[in-house]
CSV table of C-alpha atoms and ligand atoms in Angstrom, one decimal:
chain,number,residue,atom,x,y,z
A,1,MET,CA,-99.7,97.4,28.2
A,2,LEU,CA,-96.7,96.1,30.6
A,3,ASP,CA,-98.9,93.3,32.5
A,4,GLY,CA,-96.7,91.3,34.7
A,5,LYS,CA,-93.7,93.8,33.7
A,6,ARG,CA,-91.3,94.4,36.8
A,7,ILE,CA,-89.0,97.9,36.5
A,8,LEU,CA,-86.4,98.9,38.6
A,9,LEU,CA,-87.0,102.5,38.5
A,10,ILE,CA,-83.8,104.7,39.7
A,11,ILE,CA,-84.8,108.0,40.7
A,12,GLY,CA,-82.2,110.7,40.8
A,13,GLY,CA,-81.3,113.9,42.4
A,14,GLY,CA,-83.0,116.4,40.3
A,15,ILE,CA,-86.2,118.8,40.6
A,16,ALA,CA,-87.8,115.9,37.9
A,17,ALA,CA,-87.8,113.7,40.5
A,18,PHE,CA,-91.5,114.5,41.2
A,19,LYS,CA,-92.7,113.5,37.7
A,20,SER,CA,-91.0,110.1,38.5
A,21,LEU,CA,-93.9,109.7,41.6
A,22,ASP,CA,-96.4,110.4,38.5
A,23,LEU,CA,-94.4,107.5,36.5
A,24,ILE,CA,-95.1,104.9,38.4
A,25,ARG,CA,-98.9,105.4,39.1
A,26,ARG,CA,-98.4,105.4,34.9
A,27,LEU,CA,-96.4,102.3,34.8
A,28,ARG,CA,-98.6,100.5,37.6
A,29,GLU,CA,-101.9,101.8,35.7
A,30,ARG,CA,-100.7,99.4,32.6
A,31,GLY,CA,-100.0,96.5,34.7
A,32,ALA,CA,-96.2,96.6,35.6
A,33,SER,CA,-94.7,96.3,39.1
A,34,VAL,CA,-92.2,98.9,40.4
A,35,THR,CA,-89.1,99.3,42.7
A,36,PRO,CA,-88.2,102.5,43.4
A,37,VAL,CA,-84.4,102.6,44.4
A,38,LEU,CA,-83.2,106.0,45.4
A,39,THR,CA,-80.2,107.9,45.3
A,40,ARG,CA,-79.0,110.1,48.1
A,41,ALA,CA,-79.2,113.2,46.1
A,42,GLY,CA,-83.3,111.8,44.9
A,43,GLU,CA,-83.9,111.2,48.6
A,44,GLU,CA,-83.0,115.0,48.5
A,45,PHE,CA,-86.3,115.6,45.9
A,46,VAL,CA,-88.7,113.1,46.7
A,47,THR,CA,-89.4,110.9,50.3
A,48,PRO,CA,-88.7,107.5,50.2
A,49,LEU,CA,-92.2,107.1,51.9
A,50,SER,CA,-94.1,108.5,48.7
A,51,ALA,CA,-92.4,106.6,46.5
A,52,SER,CA,-92.5,103.6,48.2
A,53,ALA,CA,-96.9,104.3,49.2
A,54,LEU,CA,-97.1,104.6,45.6
A,55,ALA,CA,-95.2,101.9,44.5
A,56,SER,CA,-96.3,99.8,47.3
A,57,GLU,CA,-92.9,98.0,47.3
A,58,LYS,CA,-90.1,98.8,49.3
A,59,VAL,CA,-87.6,101.3,48.6
A,60,TYR,CA,-83.9,100.5,48.2
A,61,ARG,CA,-81.6,103.2,49.0
A,62,ASP,CA,-78.2,102.2,50.4
A,63,LEU,CA,-75.9,99.5,49.4
A,64,PHE,CA,-74.5,98.7,52.6
A,65,ASP,CA,-78.4,98.2,54.0
A,66,LEU,CA,-77.5,94.9,55.5
A,67,THR,CA,-81.4,93.9,55.8
A,68,ASP,CA,-81.6,94.3,52.1
A,69,GLU,CA,-78.7,92.1,51.2
A,70,ALA,CA,-80.2,89.6,53.8
A,71,GLU,CA,-83.7,89.8,51.6
A,72,MET,CA,-82.2,90.4,48.3
A,73,GLY,CA,-78.5,91.2,47.3
A,74,HIS,CA,-77.9,93.6,44.8
A,75,ILE,CA,-76.8,91.8,41.9
A,76,GLU,CA,-80.1,89.6,42.5
A,77,LEU,CA,-82.2,93.2,42.6
A,78,SER,CA,-80.5,94.7,39.6
A,79,ARG,CA,-81.8,91.1,37.4
A,80,ALA,CA,-85.0,90.5,39.2
A,81,ALA,CA,-86.7,93.2,36.7
A,82,ASP,CA,-87.5,93.4,33.5
A,83,LEU,CA,-86.1,96.5,32.5
A,84,VAL,CA,-84.0,99.2,34.9
A,85,VAL,CA,-85.1,103.2,34.2
A,86,VAL,CA,-83.3,105.8,35.7
A,87,ALA,CA,-85.5,108.7,35.6
A,88,PRO,CA,-84.6,111.7,36.2
A,89,ALA,CA,-81.2,110.8,34.8
A,90,THR,CA,-78.9,113.7,36.3
A,91,ALA,CA,-75.6,114.9,34.6
A,92,ASP,CA,-73.8,113.0,37.5
A,93,LEU,CA,-75.4,109.3,37.3
A,94,MET,CA,-75.1,109.7,33.2
A,95,ALA,CA,-71.2,110.2,33.9
A,96,LYS,CA,-70.8,107.4,36.8
A,97,MET,CA,-72.8,105.2,34.1
A,98,ALA,CA,-70.3,106.1,31.0
A,99,GLY,CA,-67.4,105.9,33.6
A,100,GLY,CA,-68.6,102.5,35.0
A,101,HIS,CA,-68.4,103.6,38.3
A,102,ALA,CA,-70.2,101.6,41.4
A,103,ASN,CA,-69.7,103.3,44.4
A,104,ASP,CA,-73.6,103.6,46.0
A,105,LEU,CA,-76.5,101.8,45.3
A,106,ALA,CA,-77.9,103.2,42.1
A,107,SER,CA,-74.5,103.0,40.1
A,108,THR,CA,-73.8,99.5,41.6
A,109,LEU,CA,-76.9,98.1,40.0
A,110,LEU,CA,-76.5,99.8,36.5
A,111,MET,CA,-73.6,97.9,36.7
A,112,ALA,CA,-74.5,94.9,37.8
A,113,THR,CA,-77.7,94.3,35.5
A,114,ASP,CA,-77.9,92.1,33.0
A,115,LYS,CA,-81.3,93.8,31.6
A,116,ARG,CA,-81.8,96.6,29.7
A,117,VAL,CA,-81.6,99.9,30.9
A,118,LEU,CA,-83.4,103.2,29.7
A,119,ILE,CA,-82.4,106.6,30.9
A,120,ALA,CA,-84.6,110.3,31.0
A,121,PRO,CA,-81.7,112.7,31.2
A,122,ALA,CA,-83.2,115.9,33.3
A,123,MET,CA,-80.6,118.7,34.2
A,124,ASN,CA,-79.9,122.1,33.5
A,125,VAL,CA,-79.3,123.2,29.8
A,126,ARG,CA,-75.9,124.4,29.8
A,127,MET,CA,-75.1,121.2,31.7
A,128,TRP,CA,-77.0,118.9,28.9
A,129,GLU,CA,-75.1,121.0,26.3
A,130,HIS,CA,-71.6,120.5,28.1
A,131,PRO,CA,-69.2,118.4,26.0
A,132,ALA,CA,-68.6,115.8,28.8
A,133,THR,CA,-72.1,115.5,29.2
A,134,GLN,CA,-72.7,114.9,25.0
A,135,ARG,CA,-69.6,112.6,25.4
A,136,ASN,CA,-70.9,110.5,28.1
A,137,LEU,CA,-74.4,110.8,26.2
A,138,ALA,CA,-72.5,109.3,23.1
A,139,THR,CA,-70.6,106.5,25.5
A,140,LEU,CA,-74.3,105.0,26.4
A,141,LEU,CA,-75.9,105.1,23.5
A,142,GLY,CA,-73.1,103.1,21.9
A,143,ASP,CA,-73.5,100.9,25.1
A,144,GLY,CA,-76.9,100.5,23.9
A,145,ILE,CA,-78.5,102.4,27.0
A,146,LEU,CA,-81.8,103.2,25.7
A,147,CYS,CA,-82.4,107.3,26.0
A,148,VAL,CA,-85.7,109.1,26.0
A,149,GLY,CA,-85.5,112.9,25.7
A,150,PRO,CA,-84.5,115.6,27.2
A,151,ASP,CA,-87.7,117.7,26.2
A,152,GLU,CA,-87.1,121.6,25.2
A,153,GLY,CA,-88.9,124.3,27.4
A,154,ASP,CA,-88.8,126.6,30.3
A,155,MET,CA,-86.8,124.9,33.4
A,156,ALA,CA,-86.9,125.2,36.7
A,157,CYS,CA,-83.7,127.3,37.1
A,158,GLY,CA,-85.3,129.8,34.9
A,159,GLU,CA,-83.4,129.0,31.6
A,160,HIS,CA,-84.4,127.7,28.6
A,161,GLY,CA,-84.1,125.1,26.6
A,162,PRO,CA,-83.5,121.2,25.6
A,163,GLY,CA,-82.9,119.6,29.2
A,164,ARG,CA,-86.6,119.1,30.8
A,165,MET,CA,-87.2,115.5,31.5
A,166,SER,CA,-89.7,113.8,29.3
A,167,GLU,CA,-93.5,113.7,30.6
A,168,PRO,CA,-94.4,110.6,32.1
A,169,LEU,CA,-96.6,109.0,29.4
A,170,ALA,CA,-93.6,109.6,27.0
A,171,ILE,CA,-91.2,107.7,29.1
A,172,VAL,CA,-94.0,104.9,29.2
A,173,GLU,CA,-94.3,104.6,25.5
A,174,ALA,CA,-90.1,104.5,25.7
A,175,VAL,CA,-90.6,101.9,28.2
A,176,GLU,CA,-93.5,99.5,26.2
A,177,GLN,CA,-91.0,100.1,23.2
A,178,ALA,CA,-87.9,98.7,24.9
A,179,LEU,CA,-89.7,95.9,26.4
A,180,ALA,CA,-91.5,95.3,23.0
A,181,THR,CA,-91.8,91.7,22.2
A,182,GLY,CA,-92.6,90.3,18.7
A,183,PRO,CA,-91.5,88.1,16.2
A,184,LEU,CA,-87.4,89.3,15.7
A,185,GLN,CA,-87.2,88.8,19.8
A,186,GLY,CA,-83.8,87.5,20.3
A,187,LYS,CA,-82.3,88.6,17.0
A,188,HIS,CA,-79.8,91.0,16.2
A,189,VAL,CA,-80.1,93.3,13.3
A,190,ILE,CA,-77.4,96.0,11.9
A,191,VAL,CA,-78.8,98.4,10.1
A,192,THR,CA,-76.9,101.3,8.4
A,193,SER,CA,-77.9,104.4,7.5
A,194,GLY,CA,-77.1,108.0,6.6
A,195,PRO,CA,-74.6,109.3,4.3
A,196,THR,CA,-71.1,109.1,5.2
A,197,HIS,CA,-68.4,112.4,5.3
A,198,GLU,CA,-65.2,111.8,3.4
A,199,PRO,CA,-62.7,114.6,4.7
A,200,ILE,CA,-61.1,116.7,2.1
A,201,ASP,CA,-59.2,119.1,4.9
A,202,PRO,CA,-60.9,119.7,8.4
A,203,VAL,CA,-63.3,121.5,7.1
A,204,ARG,CA,-64.6,120.3,3.8
A,205,TYR,CA,-65.9,117.2,2.9
A,206,ILE,CA,-67.4,115.0,0.0
A,207,ALA,CA,-71.0,113.4,0.4
A,208,ASN,CA,-73.6,111.6,-0.8
A,209,ARG,CA,-77.1,112.9,-0.5
A,210,SER,CA,-79.1,111.2,2.3
A,211,SER,CA,-81.0,112.3,5.0
A,212,GLY,CA,-81.3,108.9,6.7
A,213,THR,CA,-85.0,109.1,6.9
A,214,GLN,CA,-85.5,105.4,5.3
A,215,GLY,CA,-82.3,103.8,7.4
A,216,THR,CA,-84.0,105.4,10.2
A,217,ALA,CA,-87.5,104.3,9.9
A,218,ILE,CA,-85.8,100.5,9.4
A,219,ALA,CA,-84.5,100.5,12.4
A,220,ARG,CA,-87.3,101.6,14.2
A,221,ALA,CA,-89.7,99.3,13.0
A,222,LEU,CA,-87.2,96.7,13.6
A,223,ALA,CA,-87.0,97.2,17.0
A,224,ALA,CA,-90.6,97.8,17.5
A,225,LEU,CA,-91.0,94.0,16.2
A,226,GLY,CA,-88.3,93.3,19.2
A,227,ALA,CA,-85.3,93.2,17.0
A,228,ASP,CA,-81.5,94.0,18.9
A,229,VAL,CA,-80.8,96.8,16.8
A,230,THR,CA,-77.2,98.3,16.0
A,231,PHE,CA,-77.6,101.5,13.9
A,232,VAL,CA,-74.8,102.1,12.5
A,233,THR,CA,-75.2,106.0,11.4
A,234,GLY,CA,-73.2,108.4,9.4
A,235,PRO,CA,-74.1,112.3,10.2
A,236,ALA,CA,-77.9,112.1,9.4
A,237,SER,CA,-80.4,114.9,9.3
A,238,VAL,CA,-82.9,113.2,11.4
A,239,ALA,CA,-82.5,112.0,15.0
A,240,PRO,CA,-81.6,108.3,15.4
A,241,PRO,CA,-84.8,106.4,16.5
A,242,GLN,CA,-85.4,105.2,20.3
A,243,GLY,CA,-84.5,101.6,21.5
A,244,VAL,CA,-81.6,100.9,19.6
A,245,ARG,CA,-77.7,100.8,19.9
A,246,VAL,CA,-76.5,104.2,18.4
A,247,VAL,CA,-73.2,103.8,16.7
A,248,PRO,CA,-71.9,107.5,15.1
A,249,VAL,CA,-69.8,107.3,12.3
A,250,GLN,CA,-68.5,109.8,9.7
A,251,THR,CA,-66.8,108.0,6.8
A,252,ALA,CA,-67.1,105.1,5.2
A,253,SER,CA,-64.0,103.2,6.7
A,254,GLU,CA,-65.1,104.1,10.1
A,255,MET,CA,-68.7,102.6,9.1
A,256,GLU,CA,-67.3,99.3,7.8
A,257,ALA,CA,-65.5,98.8,11.1
A,258,ALA,CA,-68.5,99.6,12.9
A,259,VAL,CA,-70.5,97.0,11.0
A,260,LYS,CA,-67.6,94.2,11.8
A,261,ALA,CA,-67.4,95.6,15.2
A,262,ALA,CA,-71.1,94.5,15.5
A,263,LEU,CA,-71.1,91.2,14.3
A,264,PRO,CA,-72.0,88.4,14.4
A,265,ALA,CA,-75.8,89.3,13.6
A,266,ASP,CA,-78.6,87.5,11.9
A,267,ALA,CA,-79.8,89.9,9.6
A,268,ALA,CA,-78.1,93.4,8.1
A,269,VAL,CA,-80.0,96.4,6.5
A,270,PHE,CA,-77.5,98.6,4.4
A,271,ALA,CA,-79.3,101.7,3.6
A,272,ALA,CA,-76.3,104.2,4.0
A,273,ALA,CA,-75.5,106.4,0.9
A,274,VAL,CA,-71.8,105.6,1.2
A,275,ALA,CA,-69.4,107.6,-0.4
A,276,ASP,CA,-67.9,105.3,-2.8
A,277,TRP,CA,-64.2,107.7,-2.5
A,278,ARG,CA,-62.0,108.9,-0.7
A,279,VAL,CA,-59.5,111.8,-1.1
A,280,ALA,CA,-56.7,109.4,-0.8
A,281,ASP,CA,-54.5,112.0,1.6
A,282,ALA,CA,-56.7,114.3,3.4
A,283,SER,CA,-55.3,117.3,4.4
A,284,ALA,CA,-54.7,117.6,7.8
A,285,ARG,CA,-54.7,121.4,7.5
A,286,LYS,CA,-56.9,123.6,6.0
A,287,ILE,CA,-56.2,124.0,2.1
A,288,LYS,CA,-55.8,127.7,1.4
A,289,LYS,CA,-57.3,129.5,-2.0
A,290,GLU,CA,-54.6,131.7,-2.3
A,291,GLY,CA,-51.5,130.9,-4.2
A,292,LYS,CA,-51.2,127.9,-6.2
A,293,GLY,CA,-54.1,127.7,-8.4
A,294,LEU,CA,-56.8,124.9,-8.0
A,295,PRO,CA,-55.5,122.1,-6.0
A,296,THR,CA,-55.8,118.5,-7.2
A,297,LEU,CA,-57.5,116.0,-5.5
A,298,GLN,CA,-56.6,112.2,-5.5
A,299,PHE,CA,-59.2,109.8,-4.8
A,300,ALA,CA,-59.1,106.2,-3.1
A,301,GLU,CA,-62.0,103.5,-3.2
A,302,ASN,CA,-63.7,103.0,-0.3
A,303,PRO,CA,-64.3,99.4,0.7
A,304,ASP,CA,-68.0,98.1,0.2
A,305,ILE,CA,-69.0,97.2,3.1
A,306,LEU,CA,-72.8,95.7,1.7
A,307,ALA,CA,-70.5,93.5,-0.5
A,308,GLY,CA,-67.3,92.9,2.0
A,309,VAL,CA,-70.4,91.5,4.7
A,310,ALA,CA,-72.6,89.8,1.7
A,311,GLY,CA,-69.1,87.9,1.0
A,312,LEU,CA,-68.3,86.8,4.6
A,313,LYS,CA,-67.5,83.0,4.9
A,314,LYS,CA,-67.8,83.2,8.7
A,315,ASP,CA,-70.0,85.3,10.2
A,316,ARG,CA,-72.4,86.2,7.5
A,317,PRO,CA,-75.8,87.1,8.8
A,318,ALA,CA,-78.4,84.8,7.3
A,319,LEU,CA,-80.3,87.9,5.3
A,320,VAL,CA,-78.4,90.5,3.6
A,321,VAL,CA,-80.5,93.5,2.4
A,322,GLY,CA,-78.9,95.8,0.1
A,323,PHE,CA,-80.4,99.2,-1.3
A,324,ALA,CA,-80.2,100.4,-5.1
A,325,ALA,CA,-80.4,104.3,-5.8
A,326,GLU,CA,-81.5,104.3,-9.1
A,327,THR,CA,-82.7,106.6,-12.1
A,328,ASP,CA,-83.0,104.4,-15.2
A,329,ASP,CA,-83.9,101.1,-15.8
A,330,VAL,CA,-84.2,100.4,-11.8
A,331,VAL,CA,-85.4,96.3,-11.6
A,332,ALA,CA,-82.7,95.2,-14.3
A,333,ASN,CA,-80.2,97.7,-12.5
A,334,ALA,CA,-81.4,96.2,-9.1
A,335,THR,CA,-81.4,92.8,-10.5
A,336,ALA,CA,-78.2,93.0,-11.6
A,337,LYS,CA,-76.5,94.6,-8.2
A,338,ARG,CA,-78.4,91.8,-6.1
A,339,GLU,CA,-76.0,89.3,-8.0
A,340,ARG,CA,-72.6,91.4,-8.1
A,341,LYS,CA,-72.9,92.3,-3.9
A,342,GLY,CA,-73.8,88.8,-3.3
A,343,CYS,CA,-76.5,90.5,-0.8
A,344,ASP,CA,-80.0,88.2,-0.7
A,345,TRP,CA,-82.3,91.4,-1.3
A,346,VAL,CA,-81.9,94.1,-2.8
A,347,VAL,CA,-84.5,97.4,-1.8
A,348,ALA,CA,-84.8,99.3,-5.4
A,349,ASN,CA,-86.1,102.9,-5.9
A,350,ASP,CA,-86.5,105.1,-8.0
A,351,VAL,CA,-84.6,108.3,-7.0
A,352,ARG,CA,-85.5,110.6,-10.7
A,353,PRO,CA,-85.6,113.9,-9.1
A,354,GLU,CA,-89.0,114.8,-10.1
A,355,THR,CA,-90.4,111.4,-8.1
A,356,GLY,CA,-89.4,113.7,-4.6
A,357,ILE,CA,-88.0,110.5,-3.0
A,358,MET,CA,-84.6,111.9,-2.3
A,359,GLY,CA,-85.3,113.6,1.3
A,360,GLY,CA,-88.9,113.0,1.2
A,361,THR,CA,-91.5,111.4,3.2
A,362,GLU,CA,-92.1,108.9,0.5
A,363,ASN,CA,-90.8,105.9,-1.6
A,364,THR,CA,-91.5,103.8,-4.2
A,365,VAL,CA,-89.4,101.2,-4.0
A,366,THR,CA,-89.2,97.3,-5.9
A,367,LEU,CA,-88.2,94.4,-3.6
A,368,VAL,CA,-85.7,92.1,-5.7
A,369,THR,CA,-85.1,88.7,-4.1
A,370,ALA,CA,-83.9,85.6,-5.6
A,371,GLU,CA,-87.5,84.9,-6.4
A,372,GLY,CA,-88.1,88.0,-8.6
A,373,ALA,CA,-88.9,91.7,-8.5
A,374,GLU,CA,-91.4,92.6,-6.2
A,375,ASN,CA,-93.7,96.2,-6.8
A,376,TRP,CA,-94.4,97.8,-3.8
A,377,PRO,CA,-97.4,100.8,-4.2
A,378,ARG,CA,-95.8,104.4,-3.1
A,379,LEU,CA,-96.1,104.5,0.2
A,380,GLY,CA,-94.8,106.4,3.7
A,381,LYS,CA,-90.9,105.8,4.5
A,382,ASP,CA,-92.5,104.5,7.7
A,383,LYS,CA,-94.6,102.0,5.4
A,384,VAL,CA,-91.9,101.2,3.6
A,385,ALA,CA,-90.0,100.1,6.7
A,386,GLU,CA,-92.4,98.5,8.8
A,387,ARG,CA,-93.2,96.4,5.6
A,388,LEU,CA,-89.8,95.2,4.9
A,389,ALA,CA,-89.6,94.1,8.8
A,390,THR,CA,-92.1,92.4,8.5
A,391,ARG,CA,-90.5,90.6,5.9
A,392,ILE,CA,-87.0,90.2,7.7
A,393,ALA,CA,-89.3,88.8,10.1
A,394,GLU,CA,-90.8,86.2,8.2
A,395,ALA,CA,-87.5,85.8,6.4
A,396,LEU,CA,-85.8,84.7,9.9
A,397,ASP,CA,-88.5,82.6,11.4
B,401,LIG,O1,-73.1,100.2,-5.4
B,401,LIG,P1,-74.1,101.3,-5.2
B,401,LIG,O2,-73.7,102.1,-4.2
B,401,LIG,O3,-75.2,101.2,-6.0
B,401,LIG,O4,-74.9,100.2,-3.7
B,401,LIG,C1,-75.8,100.5,-3.1
B,401,LIG,C2,-75.7,99.3,-2.2
B,401,LIG,O5,-74.3,99.3,-1.3
B,401,LIG,C3,-76.7,100.2,-0.3
B,401,LIG,O6,-77.2,99.4,0.0
B,401,LIG,C4,-75.4,100.8,0.2
B,401,LIG,O7,-75.6,100.9,1.7
B,401,LIG,C5,-74.1,99.5,0.0
B,401,LIG,N1,-72.9,100.3,0.3
B,401,LIG,C6,-72.0,99.7,1.0
B,401,LIG,N2,-70.9,100.4,0.9
B,401,LIG,C7,-70.4,101.2,-0.2
B,401,LIG,C8,-71.2,101.3,-1.4
B,401,LIG,C9,-72.5,101.1,-1.1
B,401,LIG,O8,-72.2,99.1,1.9
B,401,LIG,N3,-68.9,101.2,-0.1
């Protein structure tokens, strides 16, 4: 439910804007109030009259509308809401947001707001896949902008692929998630996830096996409890969760820098399978097969990100959680690892191939804390995540 929540809905100029009228209804059905803002292009697709009739509120359109300024200035308008939703978020609006432009009412509100922003992109498939749009998306996700969709399917322009705006009910769900209140409200949690890729040359790399499934589920579960999550992820094979600040990285060194830049935090969960070594002098050019026989690779040790953060004097999160993927003596090894790394908890899992845990959907974990080892039953990775998130909330209380 969204009782009493105030949504500022920016409607951009795209054919999907007609769905935003239904979105207004759906949000209001759940108890939210909606203040619509139409961009100039948005007005070509839906009329201010229909938006204001459905919202039962005044529609804002122009930055230089003095009546609006007399009633409520653009700064105030951008902050009176609990959440700013941009639907449809066109390629142009995303570019403006990523570039920090403020040359009309919508972009100025987006620059001035101190609230979370959720975008629902909608555009032609080629525009969505264009490197510029993908670059802008990465910038926006890194800035903590939340994103729902786009969906894949037939488009109004006759093409097929990703670019359709999410259905109103999916956007409502993302809104509910973004406004989730819970025991971790106001807490910042860093989660590392996925493998790291350490380049040998521009086309080859070494890596650990990791799908990123468990780390992703943990970030999602923490966000569902209201945490502000910074999700630092290597190249994982699962999509990052909604409602978190995503920082994509490739190497362990980049992961370490991203984690340090995200501090301070109340808790940090290190679920990434970080490569222990990198190639000391990765070649800037592809190493040729022909000629000089087998190449010799010199390795250098990667920073231990978990141990580094656990050992911080200043800015150490109150709770530091490490993972231990073990094939033998799981509890003994995890207990030793907890001591060695200086972290508060270790989540240990048995990754012998016959367990099917690596890349699978279930996990059997042992939580090792200062009080000892606790065996959890075999659970879906999402259930393990929810249980861990609940324990983190209790520990930070
Ligand atoms: O030493 P080991 O790799 O087994 O430790 C696993 C734990 O340490 C995991 O929580 C992992 O995310 C973290 N780690 C790290 N940086 C490294 C190696 C491991 O943060 N370079």
